[in-house]
mmCIF file of C-alpha atoms and ligand atoms in Angstrom:
data_model
loop_
_atom_site.group_PDB
_atom_site.id
_atom_site.type_symbol
_atom_site.label_atom_id
_atom_site.label_comp_id
_atom_site.label_asym_id
_atom_site.label_seq_id
_atom_site.Cartn_x
_atom_site.Cartn_y
_atom_site.Cartn_z
ATOM 1 C CA MET A 15 109.358 124.201 114.624
ATOM 2 C CA LYS A 16 107.029 125.131 118.048
ATOM 3 C CA SER A 17 103.949 126.581 118.485
ATOM 4 C CA ILE A 18 103.263 127.027 114.291
ATOM 5 C CA LYS A 19 99.566 128.648 113.534
ATOM 6 C CA SER A 20 97.153 126.256 112.629
ATOM 7 C CA TYR A 21 93.281 125.444 113.386
ATOM 8 C CA ALA A 22 92.232 122.149 114.605
ATOM 9 C CA ALA A 23 88.748 120.101 115.398
ATOM 10 C CA TYR A 24 88.835 119.647 119.188
ATOM 11 C CA ALA A 25 85.962 117.289 119.551
ATOM 12 C CA ALA A 26 83.049 115.934 116.663
ATOM 13 C CA GLU A 27 80.160 118.245 117.912
ATOM 14 C CA LYS A 28 82.742 121.366 118.352
ATOM 15 C CA PRO A 29 83.741 124.211 115.363
ATOM 16 C CA LEU A 30 87.193 124.338 114.314
ATOM 17 C CA ALA A 31 89.310 126.579 116.507
ATOM 18 C CA PRO A 32 92.989 127.912 116.900
ATOM 19 C CA TYR A 33 95.670 125.468 117.912
ATOM 20 C CA ALA A 34 99.393 126.028 118.446
ATOM 21 C CA LEU A 35 101.178 123.070 116.792
ATOM 22 C CA ASP A 36 104.685 121.488 117.096
ATOM 23 C CA ARG A 37 106.020 120.255 113.491
ATOM 24 C CA ARG A 38 109.398 118.205 113.425
ATOM 25 C CA GLU A 39 112.729 120.095 112.405
ATOM 26 C CA PRO A 40 113.678 118.637 108.541
ATOM 27 C CA GLY A 41 115.610 115.886 108.904
ATOM 28 C CA ALA A 42 117.781 115.268 105.793
ATOM 29 C CA LYS A 43 115.235 114.054 103.389
ATOM 30 C CA ASP A 44 112.397 116.715 104.616
ATOM 31 C CA VAL A 45 111.048 119.674 102.484
ATOM 32 C CA GLU A 46 109.662 122.518 104.830
ATOM 33 C CA ILE A 47 107.320 124.420 102.951
ATOM 34 C CA GLU A 48 105.224 127.367 104.206
ATOM 35 C CA ILE A 49 101.514 126.926 103.362
ATOM 36 C CA LEU A 50 100.068 129.689 100.900
ATOM 37 C CA PHE A 51 96.791 127.867 100.155
ATOM 38 C CA CYS A 52 94.527 124.640 101.349
ATOM 39 C CA GLY A 53 91.670 123.535 99.757
ATOM 40 C CA VAL A 54 88.587 122.081 101.978
ATOM 41 C CA CYS A 55 87.913 118.808 101.160
ATOM 42 C CA HIS A 56 84.713 117.171 102.352
ATOM 43 C CA SER A 57 86.956 114.440 103.623
ATOM 44 C CA ASP A 58 87.987 116.697 106.172
ATOM 45 C CA ILE A 59 84.663 117.686 107.432
ATOM 46 C CA HIS A 60 83.719 113.741 107.932
ATOM 47 C CA THR A 61 87.017 113.609 109.935
ATOM 48 C CA ALA A 62 86.477 116.737 111.740
ATOM 49 C CA ARG A 63 83.329 115.487 112.891
ATOM 50 C CA ASN A 64 84.429 111.692 113.519
ATOM 51 C CA GLU A 65 82.164 110.542 110.558
ATOM 52 C CA TRP A 66 84.260 107.653 109.724
ATOM 53 C CA GLY A 67 85.204 106.735 113.429
ATOM 54 C CA ALA A 68 88.524 107.003 113.665
ATOM 55 C CA THR A 69 89.677 110.837 114.442
ATOM 56 C CA GLN A 70 92.051 111.150 117.053
ATOM 57 C CA TYR A 71 91.706 115.293 118.747
ATOM 58 C CA PRO A 72 92.778 118.067 118.183
ATOM 59 C CA ALA A 73 92.733 116.998 114.411
ATOM 60 C CA VAL A 74 94.080 119.578 111.703
ATOM 61 C CA PRO A 75 92.149 119.195 108.499
ATOM 62 C CA GLY A 76 93.741 119.595 105.044
ATOM 63 C CA HIS A 77 95.168 117.840 101.987
ATOM 64 C CA GLU A 78 94.772 120.170 99.184
ATOM 65 C CA ILE A 79 98.191 122.249 100.406
ATOM 66 C CA VAL A 80 100.155 124.561 97.809
ATOM 67 C CA GLY A 81 103.005 126.465 99.074
ATOM 68 C CA LYS A 82 106.988 127.844 99.128
ATOM 69 C CA VAL A 83 110.151 125.771 100.243
ATOM 70 C CA THR A 84 111.164 127.105 103.077
ATOM 71 C CA ARG A 85 114.101 124.718 103.818
ATOM 72 C CA VAL A 86 115.466 121.417 102.444
ATOM 73 C CA GLY A 87 117.438 118.969 104.386
ATOM 74 C CA GLU A 88 121.475 117.892 103.393
ATOM 75 C CA SER A 89 119.901 115.044 100.920
ATOM 76 C CA VAL A 90 116.917 116.937 99.290
ATOM 77 C CA THR A 91 117.951 116.925 95.617
ATOM 78 C CA LYS A 92 114.496 117.786 93.749
ATOM 79 C CA PHE A 93 113.714 120.912 95.889
ATOM 80 C CA LYS A 94 115.134 124.069 96.886
ATOM 81 C CA ALA A 95 114.221 127.217 98.972
ATOM 82 C CA GLY A 96 111.768 129.285 97.276
ATOM 83 C CA ASP A 97 110.376 126.358 95.018
ATOM 84 C CA THR A 98 106.332 126.433 94.433
ATOM 85 C CA VAL A 99 105.247 123.188 95.705
ATOM 86 C CA GLY A 100 101.932 120.943 96.455
ATOM 87 C CA VAL A 101 101.404 118.141 99.134
ATOM 88 C CA GLY A 102 98.163 115.924 98.750
ATOM 89 C CA CYS A 103 96.299 113.418 100.746
ATOM 90 C CA PHE A 104 99.562 111.134 101.583
ATOM 91 C CA VAL A 105 103.242 111.907 103.469
ATOM 92 C CA ASP A 106 104.483 108.595 102.872
ATOM 93 C CA SER A 107 104.145 104.932 102.235
ATOM 94 C CA CYS A 108 106.326 101.837 103.344
ATOM 95 C CA GLY A 109 108.167 102.453 99.904
ATOM 96 C CA HIS A 110 108.738 98.540 99.134
ATOM 97 C CA CYS A 111 105.608 96.761 98.751
ATOM 98 C CA ASP A 112 104.369 95.876 95.350
ATOM 99 C CA ASN A 113 101.878 98.986 95.119
ATOM 100 C CA CYS A 114 104.443 101.688 96.326
ATOM 101 C CA LYS A 115 107.208 100.178 94.114
ATOM 102 C CA ASP A 116 104.555 100.103 91.342
ATOM 103 C CA HIS A 117 103.777 104.422 92.071
ATOM 104 C CA GLN A 118 100.679 103.292 93.769
ATOM 105 C CA GLU A 119 101.458 104.730 97.186
ATOM 106 C CA GLN A 120 97.831 105.496 97.804
ATOM 107 C CA TYR A 121 97.328 101.577 98.064
ATOM 108 C CA CYS A 122 100.577 101.099 100.037
ATOM 109 C CA GLU A 123 100.013 97.267 101.150
ATOM 110 C CA ASN A 124 101.291 98.490 104.660
ATOM 111 C CA GLY A 125 99.420 101.405 105.055
ATOM 112 C CA ASN A 126 100.336 104.965 104.097
ATOM 113 C CA THR A 127 100.523 108.175 105.806
ATOM 114 C CA GLN A 128 97.858 109.988 104.945
ATOM 115 C CA THR A 129 98.371 113.795 105.130
ATOM 116 C CA TYR A 130 96.294 114.219 108.968
ATOM 117 C CA ASN A 131 94.831 112.375 111.349
ATOM 118 C CA ALA A 132 97.256 109.277 110.403
ATOM 119 C CA LEU A 133 100.284 107.609 111.876
ATOM 120 C CA GLU A 134 103.858 108.112 110.263
ATOM 121 C CA GLN A 135 105.524 105.472 109.140
ATOM 122 C CA ASP A 136 107.195 105.150 112.717
ATOM 123 C CA LYS A 137 103.725 104.075 113.233
ATOM 124 C CA LYS A 138 103.225 106.343 116.600
ATOM 125 C CA THR A 139 103.628 109.521 115.480
ATOM 126 C CA LEU A 140 100.138 111.764 114.397
ATOM 127 C CA THR A 141 100.102 113.826 111.529
ATOM 128 C CA TYR A 142 98.088 117.127 111.184
ATOM 129 C CA GLY A 143 97.023 118.704 107.954
ATOM 130 C CA GLY A 144 97.234 121.672 106.056
ATOM 131 C CA TYR A 145 95.354 124.208 107.983
ATOM 132 C CA SER A 146 98.224 125.489 109.323
ATOM 133 C CA THR A 147 101.061 127.802 108.681
ATOM 134 C CA HIS A 148 103.939 125.587 107.545
ATOM 135 C CA ILE A 149 104.778 121.317 106.960
ATOM 136 C CA VAL A 150 107.454 119.492 106.698
ATOM 137 C CA VAL A 151 107.293 116.628 104.148
ATOM 138 C CA THR A 152 109.571 114.105 103.029
ATOM 139 C CA GLU A 153 111.025 114.916 99.598
ATOM 140 C CA GLY A 154 109.082 111.848 97.804
ATOM 141 C CA PHE A 155 105.943 113.092 98.452
ATOM 142 C CA VAL A 156 106.078 117.087 97.802
ATOM 143 C CA LEU A 157 104.960 117.823 94.018
ATOM 144 C CA SER A 158 106.182 120.380 91.854
ATOM 145 C CA VAL A 159 103.603 122.883 91.180
ATOM 146 C CA SER A 160 104.070 125.197 87.634
ATOM 147 C CA ASP A 161 104.180 129.299 88.254
ATOM 148 C CA LYS A 162 101.776 129.404 85.341
ATOM 149 C CA LEU A 163 98.281 128.601 87.295
ATOM 150 C CA PRO A 164 97.116 131.036 89.821
ATOM 151 C CA LEU A 165 98.016 128.682 93.154
ATOM 152 C CA GLU A 166 95.034 129.218 95.109
ATOM 153 C CA LYS A 167 92.895 127.757 91.996
ATOM 154 C CA VAL A 168 95.928 124.803 91.829
ATOM 155 C CA ALA A 169 95.259 123.574 95.353
ATOM 156 C CA PRO A 170 92.266 121.810 94.767
ATOM 157 C CA LEU A 171 93.866 119.908 92.339
ATOM 158 C CA LEU A 172 95.821 118.171 95.178
ATOM 159 C CA CYS A 173 93.064 115.861 95.840
ATOM 160 C CA ALA A 174 89.894 117.015 93.427
ATOM 161 C CA GLY A 175 92.305 116.631 91.413
ATOM 162 C CA ILE A 176 93.789 113.815 91.178
ATOM 163 C CA THR A 177 90.932 112.081 92.712
ATOM 164 C CA THR A 178 89.067 112.598 89.645
ATOM 165 C CA TYR A 179 91.701 112.105 87.152
ATOM 166 C CA SER A 180 92.786 108.984 88.257
ATOM 167 C CA PRO A 181 89.833 106.723 87.392
ATOM 168 C CA LEU A 182 89.629 108.324 84.096
ATOM 169 C CA ARG A 183 92.532 107.454 83.049
ATOM 170 C CA HIS A 184 92.763 103.772 84.790
ATOM 171 C CA TRP A 185 89.664 103.112 82.671
ATOM 172 C CA GLY A 186 90.602 104.837 79.530
ATOM 173 C CA VAL A 187 88.056 107.696 79.522
ATOM 174 C CA LYS A 188 88.162 109.312 76.156
ATOM 175 C CA ALA A 189 85.984 110.434 73.169
ATOM 176 C CA GLY A 190 83.061 108.576 72.076
ATOM 177 C CA HIS A 191 82.231 107.667 75.701
ATOM 178 C CA LYS A 192 79.052 108.744 77.360
ATOM 179 C CA LEU A 193 79.893 109.583 81.035
ATOM 180 C CA ALA A 194 77.609 110.819 84.222
ATOM 181 C CA VAL A 195 79.028 112.632 87.060
ATOM 182 C CA VAL A 196 76.825 112.828 90.020
ATOM 183 C CA GLY A 197 77.229 115.544 92.869
ATOM 184 C CA LEU A 198 78.362 118.981 91.618
ATOM 185 C CA GLY A 199 80.680 119.671 94.549
ATOM 186 C CA GLY A 200 84.460 119.692 94.773
ATOM 187 C CA LEU A 201 85.464 116.631 93.251
ATOM 188 C CA GLY A 202 82.235 116.630 90.731
ATOM 189 C CA HIS A 203 83.200 119.729 89.425
ATOM 190 C CA MET A 204 86.651 118.850 88.529
ATOM 191 C CA ALA A 205 85.741 115.536 87.290
ATOM 192 C CA VAL A 206 83.431 117.310 84.645
ATOM 193 C CA LYS A 207 86.314 119.333 83.592
ATOM 194 C CA LEU A 208 88.697 116.633 83.125
ATOM 195 C CA ALA A 209 86.370 114.149 81.701
ATOM 196 C CA ALA A 210 85.150 116.571 79.151
ATOM 197 C CA SER A 211 89.117 117.856 78.495
ATOM 198 C CA MET A 212 89.362 114.245 77.629
ATOM 199 C CA GLY A 213 86.638 114.013 74.691
ATOM 200 C CA ALA A 214 84.112 112.141 76.879
ATOM 201 C CA GLU A 215 80.498 113.309 76.408
ATOM 202 C CA VAL A 216 79.361 114.339 79.845
ATOM 203 C CA THR A 217 76.170 114.189 81.819
ATOM 204 C CA MET A 218 75.644 116.433 84.919
ATOM 205 C CA LEU A 219 73.534 114.317 87.296
ATOM 206 C CA SER A 220 72.825 116.572 90.627
ATOM 207 C CA ARG A 221 69.938 117.221 92.827
ATOM 208 C CA SER A 222 70.532 121.192 92.572
ATOM 209 C CA PRO A 223 68.623 123.016 90.127
ATOM 210 C CA LYS A 224 70.824 126.344 90.621
ATOM 211 C CA LYS A 225 73.883 124.188 89.182
ATOM 212 C CA GLU A 226 72.551 123.508 85.514
ATOM 213 C CA LYS A 227 74.383 126.963 83.997
ATOM 214 C CA ASP A 228 77.285 126.402 86.118
ATOM 215 C CA ALA A 229 77.403 122.893 85.025
ATOM 216 C CA ALA A 230 77.726 124.185 81.307
ATOM 217 C CA GLU A 231 80.417 126.940 81.703
ATOM 218 C CA LEU A 232 82.431 123.412 83.361
ATOM 219 C CA GLY A 233 82.012 121.714 80.386
ATOM 220 C CA ALA A 234 79.069 119.231 80.802
ATOM 221 C CA HIS A 235 77.482 118.841 77.548
ATOM 222 C CA HIS A 236 73.692 117.979 79.703
ATOM 223 C CA PHE A 237 72.582 118.297 82.892
ATOM 224 C CA LYS A 238 69.817 116.279 84.265
ATOM 225 C CA LEU A 239 67.987 116.897 87.812
ATOM 226 C CA THR A 240 68.339 113.209 89.933
ATOM 227 C CA THR A 241 65.129 114.662 91.791
ATOM 228 C CA GLU A 242 62.707 114.670 88.691
ATOM 229 C CA LYS A 243 60.785 111.665 88.552
ATOM 230 C CA ASP A 244 61.332 110.777 85.097
ATOM 231 C CA THR A 245 65.156 111.513 84.534
ATOM 232 C CA MET A 246 66.053 108.052 86.046
ATOM 233 C CA LYS A 247 63.621 106.383 83.091
ATOM 234 C CA GLU A 248 64.933 108.572 80.600
ATOM 235 C CA LEU A 249 68.551 107.760 81.420
ATOM 236 C CA ALA A 250 68.090 104.020 81.935
ATOM 237 C CA ASN A 251 71.034 102.136 79.960
ATOM 238 C CA THR A 252 72.774 105.393 78.719
ATOM 239 C CA PHE A 253 76.516 105.850 79.834
ATOM 240 C CA ASP A 254 79.378 103.879 79.534
ATOM 241 C CA PHE A 255 80.597 105.249 83.084
ATOM 242 C CA ILE A 256 79.093 107.161 85.876
ATOM 243 C CA ILE A 257 81.385 109.160 88.660
ATOM 244 C CA ASP A 258 79.726 108.911 91.771
ATOM 245 C CA THR A 259 80.910 112.081 93.740
ATOM 246 C CA VAL A 260 78.226 112.286 96.509
ATOM 247 C CA SER A 261 79.523 112.406 100.331
ATOM 248 C CA ALA A 262 75.920 111.953 102.186
ATOM 249 C CA GLU A 263 73.866 107.950 102.222
ATOM 250 C CA HIS A 264 72.056 107.622 98.429
ATOM 251 C CA ASP A 265 70.545 104.752 96.714
ATOM 252 C CA TYR A 266 73.183 103.270 93.993
ATOM 253 C CA ASN A 267 71.248 100.682 92.378
ATOM 254 C CA GLU A 268 68.851 104.158 91.016
ATOM 255 C CA TYR A 269 71.902 105.042 89.236
ATOM 256 C CA LEU A 270 73.481 101.473 88.445
ATOM 257 C CA ALA A 271 70.174 101.326 86.399
ATOM 258 C CA LEU A 272 71.611 104.219 84.095
ATOM 259 C CA LEU A 273 74.583 101.969 82.986
ATOM 260 C CA LYS A 274 75.134 100.328 79.532
ATOM 261 C CA THR A 275 75.932 96.931 79.235
ATOM 262 C CA ASN A 276 79.618 96.276 80.638
ATOM 263 C CA GLY A 277 79.103 100.032 82.332
ATOM 264 C CA VAL A 278 81.346 100.989 85.162
ATOM 265 C CA MET A 279 80.204 103.079 88.308
ATOM 266 C CA ILE A 280 83.152 104.579 90.009
ATOM 267 C CA LEU A 281 82.640 105.499 93.303
ATOM 268 C CA LEU A 282 84.989 108.425 95.170
ATOM 269 C CA GLY A 283 82.101 109.747 97.777
ATOM 270 C CA VAL A 284 82.627 107.844 100.937
ATOM 271 C CA PRO A 285 79.236 108.014 102.885
ATOM 272 C CA PRO A 286 79.149 106.770 106.276
ATOM 273 C CA VAL A 287 76.844 104.178 106.212
ATOM 274 C CA PRO A 288 77.076 101.285 104.156
ATOM 275 C CA ALA A 289 75.461 100.902 101.404
ATOM 276 C CA THR A 290 73.055 98.018 99.706
ATOM 277 C CA VAL A 291 73.289 96.893 96.147
ATOM 278 C CA ALA A 292 70.793 94.807 94.638
ATOM 279 C CA PRO A 293 72.776 91.922 92.684
ATOM 280 C CA GLY A 294 70.400 92.141 89.921
ATOM 281 C CA GLN A 295 71.565 95.575 89.003
ATOM 282 C CA LEU A 296 75.155 94.078 88.329
ATOM 283 C CA ILE A 297 74.060 90.542 86.689
ATOM 284 C CA PHE A 298 71.634 92.194 84.417
ATOM 285 C CA GLY A 299 73.822 94.128 81.495
ATOM 286 C CA ARG A 300 77.320 92.753 83.392
ATOM 287 C CA ARG A 301 77.989 96.038 84.929
ATOM 288 C CA SER A 302 80.870 96.790 87.399
ATOM 289 C CA LEU A 303 80.689 98.802 90.584
ATOM 290 C CA VAL A 304 84.041 100.050 91.840
ATOM 291 C CA GLY A 305 86.048 102.848 93.646
ATOM 292 C CA SER A 306 89.185 104.510 93.295
ATOM 293 C CA LEU A 307 91.097 106.092 95.808
ATOM 294 C CA VAL A 308 93.092 109.755 95.371
ATOM 295 C CA GLY A 309 96.156 108.575 92.723
ATOM 296 C CA GLY A 310 100.017 107.967 93.444
ATOM 297 C CA ILE A 311 102.707 110.557 93.344
ATOM 298 C CA LYS A 312 103.770 109.876 89.714
ATOM 299 C CA GLU A 313 100.409 109.810 88.753
ATOM 300 C CA THR A 314 99.560 113.443 90.743
ATOM 301 C CA GLN A 315 102.703 114.890 89.121
ATOM 302 C CA GLU A 316 101.166 113.902 85.685
ATOM 303 C CA MET A 317 97.688 115.138 86.384
ATOM 304 C CA LEU A 318 99.436 118.851 87.514
ATOM 305 C CA ASP A 319 101.482 118.918 84.294
ATOM 306 C CA TYR A 320 98.311 117.845 82.087
ATOM 307 C CA CYS A 321 96.404 120.769 83.879
ATOM 308 C CA ALA A 322 99.106 123.348 83.229
ATOM 309 C CA GLU A 323 99.446 122.238 79.928
ATOM 310 C CA HIS A 324 95.120 122.013 79.271
ATOM 311 C CA ASN A 325 95.056 125.402 81.654
ATOM 312 C CA ILE A 326 92.620 123.545 83.785
ATOM 313 C CA THR A 327 92.155 124.702 87.834
ATOM 314 C CA SER A 328 89.491 124.660 90.140
ATOM 315 C CA ASP A 329 86.621 127.024 90.524
ATOM 316 C CA VAL A 330 87.243 128.353 93.783
ATOM 317 C CA GLU A 331 86.250 130.734 96.667
ATOM 318 C CA MET A 332 88.739 132.104 98.863
ATOM 319 C CA ILE A 333 87.919 132.242 102.749
ATOM 320 C CA ARG A 334 90.100 133.339 105.468
ATOM 321 C CA MET A 335 90.887 130.865 108.323
ATOM 322 C CA ASP A 336 88.202 131.718 110.817
ATOM 323 C CA GLN A 337 85.771 131.608 108.606
ATOM 324 C CA ILE A 338 86.084 127.563 108.094
ATOM 325 C CA ASN A 339 83.119 126.515 110.615
ATOM 326 C CA GLU A 340 80.501 128.879 108.307
ATOM 327 C CA ALA A 341 82.478 127.168 104.917
ATOM 328 C CA TYR A 342 81.760 123.601 106.326
ATOM 329 C CA GLU A 343 78.222 124.637 107.252
ATOM 330 C CA ARG A 344 77.624 125.824 103.328
ATOM 331 C CA THR A 345 79.506 122.449 101.998
ATOM 332 C CA LEU A 346 77.163 120.623 103.706
ATOM 333 C CA ALA A 347 74.072 122.458 102.681
ATOM 334 C CA GLY A 348 75.442 121.770 98.988
ATOM 335 C CA ASP A 349 76.376 125.722 98.761
ATOM 336 C CA VAL A 350 79.909 125.406 97.233
ATOM 337 C CA HIS A 351 81.009 126.981 94.259
ATOM 338 C CA TYR A 352 82.867 124.540 93.800
ATOM 339 C CA ARG A 353 85.948 124.529 96.356
ATOM 340 C CA PHE A 354 86.631 126.744 99.222
ATOM 341 C CA VAL A 355 90.110 127.606 99.251
ATOM 342 C CA ILE A 356 91.681 129.041 102.878
ATOM 343 C CA ASP A 357 94.157 131.857 102.282
ATOM 344 C CA MET A 358 96.927 130.830 104.808
ATOM 345 C CA ALA A 359 97.774 134.212 105.230
ATOM 346 C CA THR A 360 94.582 135.067 107.682
ATOM 347 C CA ILE A 361 95.729 132.640 109.914
HETATM 348 P P1 LIG B 8 81.292 118.253 98.220
HETATM 349 O O1 LIG B 8 81.861 119.253 97.685
HETATM 350 O O2 LIG B 8 80.357 118.339 99.636
HETATM 351 O O3 LIG B 8 80.361 117.635 96.882
HETATM 352 C C1 LIG B 8 79.512 116.974 97.033
HETATM 353 C C2 LIG B 8 78.208 116.886 96.562
HETATM 354 O O4 LIG B 8 77.494 115.647 96.484
HETATM 355 C C3 LIG B 8 77.413 118.114 96.587
HETATM 356 O O5 LIG B 8 77.874 119.633 96.146
HETATM 357 C C4 LIG B 8 76.239 117.579 96.159
HETATM 358 O O6 LIG B 8 75.966 117.827 94.727
HETATM 359 C C5 LIG B 8 76.128 115.964 96.342
HETATM 360 N N1 LIG B 8 75.555 115.557 97.424
HETATM 361 C C6 LIG B 8 75.622 115.635 98.849
HETATM 362 N N2 LIG B 8 74.746 115.227 99.604
HETATM 363 C C7 LIG B 8 74.063 114.766 99.052
HETATM 364 C C8 LIG B 8 72.972 114.175 99.461
HETATM 365 N N3 LIG B 8 72.283 113.573 100.331
HETATM 366 N N4 LIG B 8 72.158 113.418 98.095
HETATM 367 C C9 LIG B 8 72.600 113.741 96.913
HETATM 368 N N5 LIG B 8 73.643 114.216 96.350
HETATM 369 C C10 LIG B 8 73.971 115.340 97.848
HETATM 370 O O7 LIG B 8 82.087 117.190 98.660
HETATM 371 P P2 LIG B 8 83.732 116.596 98.014
HETATM 372 O O8 LIG B 8 84.840 117.455 98.709
HETATM 373 O O9 LIG B 8 83.676 116.641 96.229
HETATM 374 O O10 LIG B 8 84.121 115.091 98.401
HETATM 375 C C11 LIG B 8 82.609 113.967 97.975
HETATM 376 C C12 LIG B 8 82.947 112.842 98.789
HETATM 377 O O11 LIG B 8 84.210 112.210 97.996
HETATM 378 C C13 LIG B 8 83.237 112.966 99.965
HETATM 379 O O12 LIG B 8 82.514 111.789 100.756
HETATM 380 C C14 LIG B 8 84.870 112.969 100.663
HETATM 381 O O13 LIG B 8 85.029 112.011 101.449
HETATM 382 C C15 LIG B 8 84.921 111.965 99.464
HETATM 383 N N6 LIG B 8 86.281 111.748 98.994
HETATM 384 C C16 LIG B 8 87.050 110.882 98.105
HETATM 385 C C17 LIG B 8 87.997 110.459 97.734
HETATM 386 C C18 LIG B 8 88.810 109.691 97.103
HETATM 387 O O14 LIG B 8 89.908 109.305 97.103
HETATM 388 N N7 LIG B 8 87.384 108.395 96.715
HETATM 389 C C19 LIG B 8 88.687 111.647 97.679
HETATM 390 C C20 LIG B 8 88.425 112.859 98.498
HETATM 391 C C21 LIG B 8 86.906 113.069 98.569
HETATM 392 P P3 LIG B 8 74.472 118.443 94.197
HETATM 393 O O15 LIG B 8 74.024 119.609 94.768
HETATM 394 O O16 LIG B 8 74.927 118.610 92.509
HETATM 395 O O17 LIG B 8 73.209 117.454 94.197
HETATM 396 ZN ZN1 LIG B 9 89.953 115.522 99.694
#
């Protein structure tokens, strides 16, 4: 497919702008998808602005993709034209390392292929993401999406949903656990919904007083302002789990102090600067500081099915493609309720 419409970042300090993108013709195992909706993840902003230092321009972000299959290669068995499908944060992996064999392609030992700003498994072709009209993805990395839920609200599940679902499952979060979510944005609001649906007692830790009412509607049982002096003292030794979704530099030690003995703080946010952790915060209390990356394809399908069954979707604000730069600024200002989603018909 030649010269399809997309939006790209051309340089760290420049706004995104239209870009004519070439996609490969679908090979035997490929699925060609017309993109209907694409969510706007903070990782898109980190990448567009080269905050992680590895952006190759022009870069087309977007990894919360929902659309319809338009064509399939001759060996494709799982999908046919007209099916509703999703694509998340990665589009291929080696397929033979221990992690790939264990359905954890996100931790592919030979390097998976992220949906944008990454290399295909040929290790030379760059990938371009979902701020575009079409994408071509190998069958094994395409997800089935139920038509039961509004598709624009499903799109953010492909990253924000699976990124929060996976650690909740891995650490077995359930009724009886006290869990805090730090940062009420795209990931944060999905963490609240999913953790509450699994029975945990959820506390929202935010710096934004305006979000208190929303947090309750999303399912949080408690709301505490991290900017208030007494909050941290009051909550010391309270939580079994903390899910940290903050995208900018902040002090992990303050939050570690809120964990009970054996508590686990799960980092999901990827601030572009290294953190300093006081060993005593971990040692006194045998606490763990861990991280988690999206989720494998099998688990992503399980999450989509779980959300369809439990009627869980993202709270979205729809934008036109040409509003993307404004949406980035609003996201950076914490003014997102709670995921911007691009209507790709407007490109
Ligand atoms: P987002 O929608 O911008 O939400 C981030 C939230 O963090 C904000 O709404 C704000 O919540 C809080 N925050 C922002 N700056 C802060 C600061 N300086 N101090 C304290 N709190 C601050 O971002 P997102 O899309 O959820 O992504 C969050 C992070 O996760 C990003 O770094 C992204 O790259 C990363 N990510 C990781 C994975 C993974 O696999 N681990 C996957 C996707 C994204 P309040 O207003 O409530 O304080
Ligand atoms: Zn993302």
